[in-house]
Coordinates of C-alpha atoms and ligand atoms in Angstrom, one line a residue:
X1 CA 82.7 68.1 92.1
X2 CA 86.4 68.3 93.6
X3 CA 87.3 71.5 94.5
X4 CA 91.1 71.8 95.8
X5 CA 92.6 74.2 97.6
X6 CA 90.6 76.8 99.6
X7 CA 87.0 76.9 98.8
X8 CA 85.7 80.4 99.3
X9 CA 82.1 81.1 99.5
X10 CA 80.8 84.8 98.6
X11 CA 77.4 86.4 100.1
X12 CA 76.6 89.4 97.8
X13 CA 77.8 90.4 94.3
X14 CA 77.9 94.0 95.0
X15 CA 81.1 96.1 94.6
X16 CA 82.7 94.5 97.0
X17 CA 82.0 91.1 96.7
X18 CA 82.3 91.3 92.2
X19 CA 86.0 92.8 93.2
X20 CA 87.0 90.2 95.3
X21 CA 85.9 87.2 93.1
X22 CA 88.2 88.8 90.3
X23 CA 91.1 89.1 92.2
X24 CA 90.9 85.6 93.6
X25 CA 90.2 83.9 90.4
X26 CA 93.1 85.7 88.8
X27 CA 95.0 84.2 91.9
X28 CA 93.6 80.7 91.2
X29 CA 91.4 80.4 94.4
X30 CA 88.0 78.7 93.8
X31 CA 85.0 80.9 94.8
X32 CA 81.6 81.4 94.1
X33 CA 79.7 84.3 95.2
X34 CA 75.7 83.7 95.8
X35 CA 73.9 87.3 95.1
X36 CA 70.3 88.1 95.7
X37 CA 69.5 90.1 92.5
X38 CA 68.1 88.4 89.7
X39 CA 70.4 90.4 87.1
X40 CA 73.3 92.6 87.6
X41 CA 71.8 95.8 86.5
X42 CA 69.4 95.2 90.2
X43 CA 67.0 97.9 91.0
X44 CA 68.0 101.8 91.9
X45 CA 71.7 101.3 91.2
X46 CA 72.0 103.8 88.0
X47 CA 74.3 106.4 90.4
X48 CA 77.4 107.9 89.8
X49 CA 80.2 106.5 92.4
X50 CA 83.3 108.6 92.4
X51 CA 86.7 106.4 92.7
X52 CA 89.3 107.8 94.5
X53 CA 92.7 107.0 94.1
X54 CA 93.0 104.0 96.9
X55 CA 90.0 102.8 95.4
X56 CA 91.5 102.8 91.9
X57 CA 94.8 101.1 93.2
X58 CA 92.6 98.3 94.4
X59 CA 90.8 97.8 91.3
X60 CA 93.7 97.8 89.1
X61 CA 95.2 95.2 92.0
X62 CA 92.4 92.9 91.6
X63 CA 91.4 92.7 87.8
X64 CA 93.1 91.9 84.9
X65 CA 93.9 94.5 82.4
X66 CA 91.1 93.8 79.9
X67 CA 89.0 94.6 82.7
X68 CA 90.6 97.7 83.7
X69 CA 90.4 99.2 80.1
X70 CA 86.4 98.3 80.3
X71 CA 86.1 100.6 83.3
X72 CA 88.8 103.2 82.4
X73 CA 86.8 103.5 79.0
X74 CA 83.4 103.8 80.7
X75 CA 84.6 106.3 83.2
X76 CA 83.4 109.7 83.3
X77 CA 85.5 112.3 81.5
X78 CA 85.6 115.3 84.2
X79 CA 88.9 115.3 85.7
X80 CA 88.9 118.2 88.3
X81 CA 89.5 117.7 92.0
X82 CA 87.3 119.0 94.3
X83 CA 83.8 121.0 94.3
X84 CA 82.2 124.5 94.4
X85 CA 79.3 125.0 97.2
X86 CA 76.9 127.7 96.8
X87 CA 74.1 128.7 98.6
X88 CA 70.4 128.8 97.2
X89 CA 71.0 131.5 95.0
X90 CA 74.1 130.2 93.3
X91 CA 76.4 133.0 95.2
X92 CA 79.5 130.8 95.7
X93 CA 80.4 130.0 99.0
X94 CA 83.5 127.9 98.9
X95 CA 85.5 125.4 96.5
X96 CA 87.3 123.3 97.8
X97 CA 90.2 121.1 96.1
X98 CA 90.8 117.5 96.9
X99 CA 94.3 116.0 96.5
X100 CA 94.8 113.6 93.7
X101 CA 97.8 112.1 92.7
X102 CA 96.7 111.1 89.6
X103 CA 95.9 114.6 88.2
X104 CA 95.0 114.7 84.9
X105 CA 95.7 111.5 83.7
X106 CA 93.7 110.7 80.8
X107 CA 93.1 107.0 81.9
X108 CA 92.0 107.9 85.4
X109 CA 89.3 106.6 86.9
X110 CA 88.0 109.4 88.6
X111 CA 84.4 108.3 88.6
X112 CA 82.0 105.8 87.1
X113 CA 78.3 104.5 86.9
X114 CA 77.7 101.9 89.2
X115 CA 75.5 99.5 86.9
X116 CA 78.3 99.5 84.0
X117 CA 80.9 99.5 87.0
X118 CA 78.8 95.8 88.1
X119 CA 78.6 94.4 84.6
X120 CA 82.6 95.2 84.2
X121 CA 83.4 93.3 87.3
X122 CA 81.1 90.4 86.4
X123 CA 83.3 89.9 82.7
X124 CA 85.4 86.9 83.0
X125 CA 84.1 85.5 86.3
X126 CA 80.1 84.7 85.5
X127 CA 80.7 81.1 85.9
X128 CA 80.5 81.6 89.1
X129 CA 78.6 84.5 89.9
X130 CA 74.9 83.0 90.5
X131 CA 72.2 85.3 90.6
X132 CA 68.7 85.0 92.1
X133 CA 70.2 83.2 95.1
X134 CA 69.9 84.8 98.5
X135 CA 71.9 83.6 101.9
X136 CA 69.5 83.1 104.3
X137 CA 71.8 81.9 107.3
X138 CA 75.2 80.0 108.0
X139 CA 76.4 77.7 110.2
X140 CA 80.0 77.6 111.2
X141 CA 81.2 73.4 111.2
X142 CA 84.1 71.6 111.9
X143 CA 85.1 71.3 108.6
X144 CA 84.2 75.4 107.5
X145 CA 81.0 77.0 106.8
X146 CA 77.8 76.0 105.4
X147 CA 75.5 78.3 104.2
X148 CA 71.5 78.1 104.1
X149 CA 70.5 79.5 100.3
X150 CA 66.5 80.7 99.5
X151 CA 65.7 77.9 97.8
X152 CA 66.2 75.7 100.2
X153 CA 69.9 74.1 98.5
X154 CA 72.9 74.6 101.2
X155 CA 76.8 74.9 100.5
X156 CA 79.9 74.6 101.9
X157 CA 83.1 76.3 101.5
X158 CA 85.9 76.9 104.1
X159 CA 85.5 80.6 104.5
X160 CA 82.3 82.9 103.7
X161 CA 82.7 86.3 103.4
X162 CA 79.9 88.4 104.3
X163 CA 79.8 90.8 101.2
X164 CA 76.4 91.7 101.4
X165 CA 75.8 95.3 101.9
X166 CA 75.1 97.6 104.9
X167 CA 71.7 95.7 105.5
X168 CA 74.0 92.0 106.1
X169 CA 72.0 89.6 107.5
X170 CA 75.6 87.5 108.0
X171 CA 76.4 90.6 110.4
X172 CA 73.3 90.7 111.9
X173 CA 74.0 86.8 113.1
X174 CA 77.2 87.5 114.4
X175 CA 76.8 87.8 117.8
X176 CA 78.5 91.0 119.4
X177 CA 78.0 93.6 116.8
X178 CA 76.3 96.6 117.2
X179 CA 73.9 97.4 114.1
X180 CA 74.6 100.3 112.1
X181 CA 73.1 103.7 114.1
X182 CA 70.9 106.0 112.3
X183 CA 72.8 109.5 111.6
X184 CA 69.3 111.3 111.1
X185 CA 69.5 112.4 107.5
X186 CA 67.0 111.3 104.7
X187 CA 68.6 111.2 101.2
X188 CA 66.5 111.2 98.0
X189 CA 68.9 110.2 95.4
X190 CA 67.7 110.4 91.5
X191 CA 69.1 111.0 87.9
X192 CA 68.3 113.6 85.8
X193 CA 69.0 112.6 82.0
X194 CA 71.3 115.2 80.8
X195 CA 68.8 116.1 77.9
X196 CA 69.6 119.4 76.0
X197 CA 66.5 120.9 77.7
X198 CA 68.0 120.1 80.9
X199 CA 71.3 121.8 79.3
X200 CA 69.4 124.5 78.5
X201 CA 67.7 125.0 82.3
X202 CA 70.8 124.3 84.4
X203 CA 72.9 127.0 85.7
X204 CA 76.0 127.7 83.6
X205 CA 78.0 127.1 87.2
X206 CA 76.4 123.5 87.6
X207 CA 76.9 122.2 84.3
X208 CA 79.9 120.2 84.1
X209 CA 81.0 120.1 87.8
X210 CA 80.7 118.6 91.1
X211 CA 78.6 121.2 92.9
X212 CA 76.9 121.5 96.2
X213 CA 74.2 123.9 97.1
X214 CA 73.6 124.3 100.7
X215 CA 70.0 126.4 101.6
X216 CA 69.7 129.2 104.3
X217 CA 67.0 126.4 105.3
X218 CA 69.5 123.8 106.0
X219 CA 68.4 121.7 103.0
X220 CA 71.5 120.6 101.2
X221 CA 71.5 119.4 97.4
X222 CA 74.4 117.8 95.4
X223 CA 74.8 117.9 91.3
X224 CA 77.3 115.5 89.8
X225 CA 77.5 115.2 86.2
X226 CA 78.6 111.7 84.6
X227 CA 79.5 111.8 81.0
X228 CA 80.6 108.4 79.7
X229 CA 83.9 108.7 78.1
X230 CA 82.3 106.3 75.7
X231 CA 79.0 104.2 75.2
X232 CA 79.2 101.1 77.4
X233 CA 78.0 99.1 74.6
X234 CA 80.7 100.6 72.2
X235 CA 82.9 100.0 74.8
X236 CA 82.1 96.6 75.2
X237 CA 82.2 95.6 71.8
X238 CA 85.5 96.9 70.8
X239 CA 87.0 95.1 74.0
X240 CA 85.1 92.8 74.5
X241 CA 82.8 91.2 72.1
X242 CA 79.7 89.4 73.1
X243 CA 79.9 90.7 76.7
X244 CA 76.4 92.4 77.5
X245 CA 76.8 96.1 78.4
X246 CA 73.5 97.9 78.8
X247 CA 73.4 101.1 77.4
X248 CA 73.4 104.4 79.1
X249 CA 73.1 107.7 78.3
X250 CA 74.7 110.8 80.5
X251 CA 73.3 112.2 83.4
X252 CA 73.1 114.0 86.8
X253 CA 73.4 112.3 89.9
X254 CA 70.9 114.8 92.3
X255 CA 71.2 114.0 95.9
X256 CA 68.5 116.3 98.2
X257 CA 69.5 115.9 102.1
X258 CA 67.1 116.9 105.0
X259 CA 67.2 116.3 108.3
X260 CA 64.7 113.4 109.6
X261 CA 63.1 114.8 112.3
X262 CA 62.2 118.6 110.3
X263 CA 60.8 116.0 107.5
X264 CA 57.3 116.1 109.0
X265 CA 56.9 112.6 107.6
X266 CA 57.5 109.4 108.9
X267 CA 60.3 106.8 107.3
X268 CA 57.5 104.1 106.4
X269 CA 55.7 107.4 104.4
X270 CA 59.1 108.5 102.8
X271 CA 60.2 105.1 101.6
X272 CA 56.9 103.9 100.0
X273 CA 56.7 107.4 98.2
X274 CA 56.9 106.8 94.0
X275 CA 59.6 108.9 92.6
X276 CA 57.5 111.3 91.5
X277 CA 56.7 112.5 94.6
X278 CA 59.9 112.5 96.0
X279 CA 60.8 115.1 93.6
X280 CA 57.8 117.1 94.2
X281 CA 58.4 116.6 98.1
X282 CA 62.1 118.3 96.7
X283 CA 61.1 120.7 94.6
X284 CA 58.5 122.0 97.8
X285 CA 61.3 122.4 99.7
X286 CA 63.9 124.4 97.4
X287 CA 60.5 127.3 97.0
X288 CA 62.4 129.9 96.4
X289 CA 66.0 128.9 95.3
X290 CA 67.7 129.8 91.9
X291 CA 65.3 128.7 89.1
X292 CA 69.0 127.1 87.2
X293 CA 68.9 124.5 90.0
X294 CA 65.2 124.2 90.6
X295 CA 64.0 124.1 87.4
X296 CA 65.7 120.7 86.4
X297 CA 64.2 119.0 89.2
X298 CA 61.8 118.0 87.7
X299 CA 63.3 116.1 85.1
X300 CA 64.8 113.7 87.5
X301 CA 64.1 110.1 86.0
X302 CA 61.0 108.9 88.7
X303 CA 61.9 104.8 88.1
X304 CA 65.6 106.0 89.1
X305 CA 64.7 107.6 92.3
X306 CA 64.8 106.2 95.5
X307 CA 65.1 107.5 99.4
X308 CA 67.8 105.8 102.3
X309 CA 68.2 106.4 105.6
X310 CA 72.1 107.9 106.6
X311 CA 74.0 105.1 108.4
X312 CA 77.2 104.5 110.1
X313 CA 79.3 101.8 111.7
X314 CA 80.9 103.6 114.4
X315 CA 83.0 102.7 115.6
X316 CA 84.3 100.3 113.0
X317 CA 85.5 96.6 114.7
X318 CA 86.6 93.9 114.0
X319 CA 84.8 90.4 113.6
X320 CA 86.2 87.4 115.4
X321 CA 89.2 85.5 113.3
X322 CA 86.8 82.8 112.7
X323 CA 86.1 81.5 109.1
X324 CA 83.3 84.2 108.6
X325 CA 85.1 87.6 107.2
X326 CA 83.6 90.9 106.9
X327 CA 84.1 93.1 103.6
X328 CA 83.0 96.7 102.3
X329 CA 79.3 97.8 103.8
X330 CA 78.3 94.9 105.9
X331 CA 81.2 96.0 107.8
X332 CA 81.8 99.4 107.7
X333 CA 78.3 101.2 106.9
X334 CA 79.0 105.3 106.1
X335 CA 77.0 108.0 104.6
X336 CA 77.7 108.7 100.9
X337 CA 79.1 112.0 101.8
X338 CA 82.8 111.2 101.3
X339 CA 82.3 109.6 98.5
X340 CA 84.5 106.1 100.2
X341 CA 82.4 103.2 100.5
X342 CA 82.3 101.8 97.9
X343 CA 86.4 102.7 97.3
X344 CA 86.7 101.3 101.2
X345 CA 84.9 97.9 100.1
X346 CA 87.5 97.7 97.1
X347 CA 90.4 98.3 99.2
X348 CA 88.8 95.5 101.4
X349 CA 89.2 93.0 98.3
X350 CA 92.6 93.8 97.3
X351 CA 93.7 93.2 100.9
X352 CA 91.6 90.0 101.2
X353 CA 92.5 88.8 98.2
X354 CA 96.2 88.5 99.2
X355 CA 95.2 87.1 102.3
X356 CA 93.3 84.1 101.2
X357 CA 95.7 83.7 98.3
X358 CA 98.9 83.4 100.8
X359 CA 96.1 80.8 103.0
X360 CA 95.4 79.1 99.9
X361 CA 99.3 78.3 98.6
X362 CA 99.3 77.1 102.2
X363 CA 101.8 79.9 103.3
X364 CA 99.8 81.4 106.2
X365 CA 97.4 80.1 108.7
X366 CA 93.8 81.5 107.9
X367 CA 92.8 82.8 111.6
X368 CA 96.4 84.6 111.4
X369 CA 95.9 86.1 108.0
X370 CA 91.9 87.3 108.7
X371 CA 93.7 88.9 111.8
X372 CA 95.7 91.0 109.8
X373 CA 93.2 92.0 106.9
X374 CA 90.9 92.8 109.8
X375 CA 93.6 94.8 111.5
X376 CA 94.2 97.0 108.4
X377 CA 91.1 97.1 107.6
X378 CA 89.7 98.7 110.6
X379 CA 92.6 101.7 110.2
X380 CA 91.8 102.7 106.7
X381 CA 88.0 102.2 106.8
X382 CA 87.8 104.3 110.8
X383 CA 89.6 107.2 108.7
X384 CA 87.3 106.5 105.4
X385 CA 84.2 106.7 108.2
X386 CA 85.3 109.6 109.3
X387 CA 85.9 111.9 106.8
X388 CA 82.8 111.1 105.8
X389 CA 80.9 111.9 108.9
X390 CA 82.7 115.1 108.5
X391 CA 82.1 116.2 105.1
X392 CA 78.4 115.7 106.2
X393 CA 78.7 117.9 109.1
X394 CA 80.0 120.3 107.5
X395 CA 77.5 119.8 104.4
X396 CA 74.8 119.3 106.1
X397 CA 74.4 121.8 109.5
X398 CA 72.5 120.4 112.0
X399 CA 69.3 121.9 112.7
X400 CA 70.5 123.7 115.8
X401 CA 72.4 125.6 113.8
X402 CA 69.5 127.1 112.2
X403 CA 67.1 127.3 114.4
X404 CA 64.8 129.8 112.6
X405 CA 65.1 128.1 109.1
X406 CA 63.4 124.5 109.4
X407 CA 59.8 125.2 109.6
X408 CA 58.0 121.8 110.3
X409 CA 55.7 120.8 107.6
Ligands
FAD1 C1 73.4 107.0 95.9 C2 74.7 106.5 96.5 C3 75.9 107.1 96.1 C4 77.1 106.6 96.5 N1 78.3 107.2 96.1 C5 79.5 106.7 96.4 C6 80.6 107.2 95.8 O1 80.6 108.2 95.1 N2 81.8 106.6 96.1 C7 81.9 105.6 97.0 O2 83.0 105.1 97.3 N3 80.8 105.0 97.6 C8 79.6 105.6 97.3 N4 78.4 105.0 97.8 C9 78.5 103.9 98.7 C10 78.7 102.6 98.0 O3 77.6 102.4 97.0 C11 78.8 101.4 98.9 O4 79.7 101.7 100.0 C12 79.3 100.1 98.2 O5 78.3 99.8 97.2 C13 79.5 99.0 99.2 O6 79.9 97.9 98.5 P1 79.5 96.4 99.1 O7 80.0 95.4 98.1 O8 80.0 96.3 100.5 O9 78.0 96.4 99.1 P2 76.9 96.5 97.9 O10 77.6 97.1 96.7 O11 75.7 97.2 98.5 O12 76.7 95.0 97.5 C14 76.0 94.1 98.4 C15 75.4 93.1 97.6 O13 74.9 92.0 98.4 C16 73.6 91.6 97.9 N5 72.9 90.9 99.0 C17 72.4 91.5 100.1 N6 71.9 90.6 100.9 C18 72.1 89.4 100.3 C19 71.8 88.1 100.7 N7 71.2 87.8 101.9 N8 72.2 87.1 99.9 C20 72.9 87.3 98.7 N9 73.2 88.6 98.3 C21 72.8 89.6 99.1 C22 73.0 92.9 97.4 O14 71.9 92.6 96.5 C23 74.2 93.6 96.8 O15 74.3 93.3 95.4 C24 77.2 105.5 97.4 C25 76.0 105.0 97.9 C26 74.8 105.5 97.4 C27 73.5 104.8 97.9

């Protein structure tokens, strides 16, 4: 097959990776991204991301409109800014407002569930968009970049970019970089279907906003509500007829943070638990908090639960100029805490996108434009990293600072 121009080879059709193959079709570069799930709605991705407003400038940058209107009408309704902490009896403790430009627009996406955010950014591009094929290695050639795929078939492009999540095995081959350190916290992420029993359990203060609830114990939980603007489906079908949209029904993202080394378990233990016992290992450790948060614990959905390890890329470099380009996680790992990863892997495929499209109209030298994504790049995701790193600091005290409230199971 001919293939003119620049030929630009994806690994991962995450966030990231989905953004940036929009935004360089619509600027007529030939790509194909390579992704290691079988379908896009991949295991344990059911969660809520909030979009900031960077994140939504890049979105709106990279797709066209069609696709904008699929997210915007998918998006959850709640349009506050910021979110009330309590502690473990639901006294309030602070509440916090973020800026946001955008207000109150109607249209704003303020947040959105990952798996109909994936099969959004997948409309219009699934030609080529092949699932079920993993990267397995690369080799950088004289004439670009080959890389090695699963099943054994090998391609070759003139750039790859290494969009394949904080656990890249494209970073992990490029010689130099430090692997993402280990920040110390266990997460156990889950949804809880809002049913109307659930409704009826939940605490008046948790219902329809972004809530924290920090324990004396140092335990730290967060309640987000996501409540589709519209059906996916319904969505889809107005919009878009004929493109698949799985349906979804509203929920609660429920995050539960504790500190690693007061988990009296080890990592191999924590990760092969089922979901039901994560949520019994949770509902253990809140003993004693206000029944309007305890009690919907246990309605967290056990084939949507899953545990991770808190990472960080810091500090945050840059790769070489070579034809092998970093975007979102694989190069700039952070805790979920601020709410910016996947907005800083977004922000990472507007800006590539204009780079490759200026290399691939032949107006800039590729080494010179990497440079300069990678140069931006490292400024806005350092200040992403660290506001995250903060807001977990802050959310999540270390243990030192309560000494007498971790007892060690
Ligand atoms: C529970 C949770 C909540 C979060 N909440 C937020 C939030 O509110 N806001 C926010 O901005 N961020 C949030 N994040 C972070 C966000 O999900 C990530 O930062 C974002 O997904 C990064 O995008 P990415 O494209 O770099 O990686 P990913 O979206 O992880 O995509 C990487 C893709 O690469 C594929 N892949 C991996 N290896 C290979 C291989 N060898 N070959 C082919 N494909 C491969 C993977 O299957 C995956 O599809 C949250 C994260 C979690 C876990």
């Amino acid at each position: 097959m001919s293939w003119p121009g620049l030929r630009v080879l994806v690994a991962g059709g995450g966030i990231g990776g989905l953004c940036l193959a929009q935004g360089l079709r619509a600027a007529g570069v030939s790509v194909r991204v390579f992704e290691r799930d079988t379908s896009v709605a991949g295991r344990n991705q059911g969660y809520r991301l909030h979009i900031s407003p960077e994140g939504e400038r890049a979105l709106r940058e990279c797709l066209p409109e069609r696709v904008v209107r699929l997210i915007s009408g998918t998006a959850n309704v709640r349009h506050g800014a910021g979110l009330s902490a309590y502690d473990e009896h639901l006294s309030p403790r602070w509440a916090p407002a973020f800026e946001d430009p955008r207000a109150a627009d109607p249209q704003k996406i303020d947040s959105v569930d990952r798996v109909t955010l994936r099969h959004a950014l997948l409309a219009g591009i699934e030609d080529v968009v092949q699932f079920g094929r993993t990267v397995v290695g690369h080799e950088v050639t004289p004439g670009g970049v080959t890389v090695r795929l699963a099943d054994g078939a090998t391609e070759t492009g003139d750039v790859l970019v290494a969009a394949d999540g904080a656990g890249s095995r494209i970073r992990e081959r490029h010689p130099g970089l430090a692997s993402h350190a280990d920040l110390g916290i266990r997460t156990i992420f889950g949804r809880i279907p809002m049913t109307p029993r659930v409704q009826a359990l939940v605490s008046p203060e948790l219902r329809d906003r972004f809530s924290y609830v920090i324990g004396s114990d140092g335990h730290h939980l967060g309640l987000m509500p996501m409540v589709f603007r519209e059906p996916p489906p319904v969505v889809a079908g107005r919009l878009w007829p004929g493109l698949a949209m799985a349906p979804a029904g509203d929920y609660y993202m429920c995050v539960f943070n504790l500190h690693a080394d007061r988990l009296g378990t080890s990592d191999d233990e924590l990760f092969r638990l089922s979901g039901t016992d994560l949520w019994r290992l949770v509902t253990d450790r809140t003993a004693g908090w206000h029944p309007g948060v305890r009690e919907i614990l246990g309605y967290a959905d056990p084939a949507a639960s899953f545990a991770v390890a808190l990472r960080a890329t810091d500090p945050v470099v840059p790769w070489d100029t070579g034809p092998v380009i970093p975007l979102g996680d694989a190069a700039h790992t952070m805790p979920p805490s601020g709410g910016v990863g996947a907005n800083t892997a977004l922000r990472d495929a507007s800006a590539l996108t204009t780079a490759l499209a200026g290399v691939d109209r032949g107006e800039r030298d590729l080494a010179d434009a990497v440079a300069d994504y990678q140069a931006a790049m490292v400024g806005y995701a350092t200040d992403a990293l660290q506001l995250s790193l903060r807001i977990l600091r802050w959310s999540i005290p270390s243990p030192d600072e309560h000494p007498a409230a971790h007892p060690r199971r």
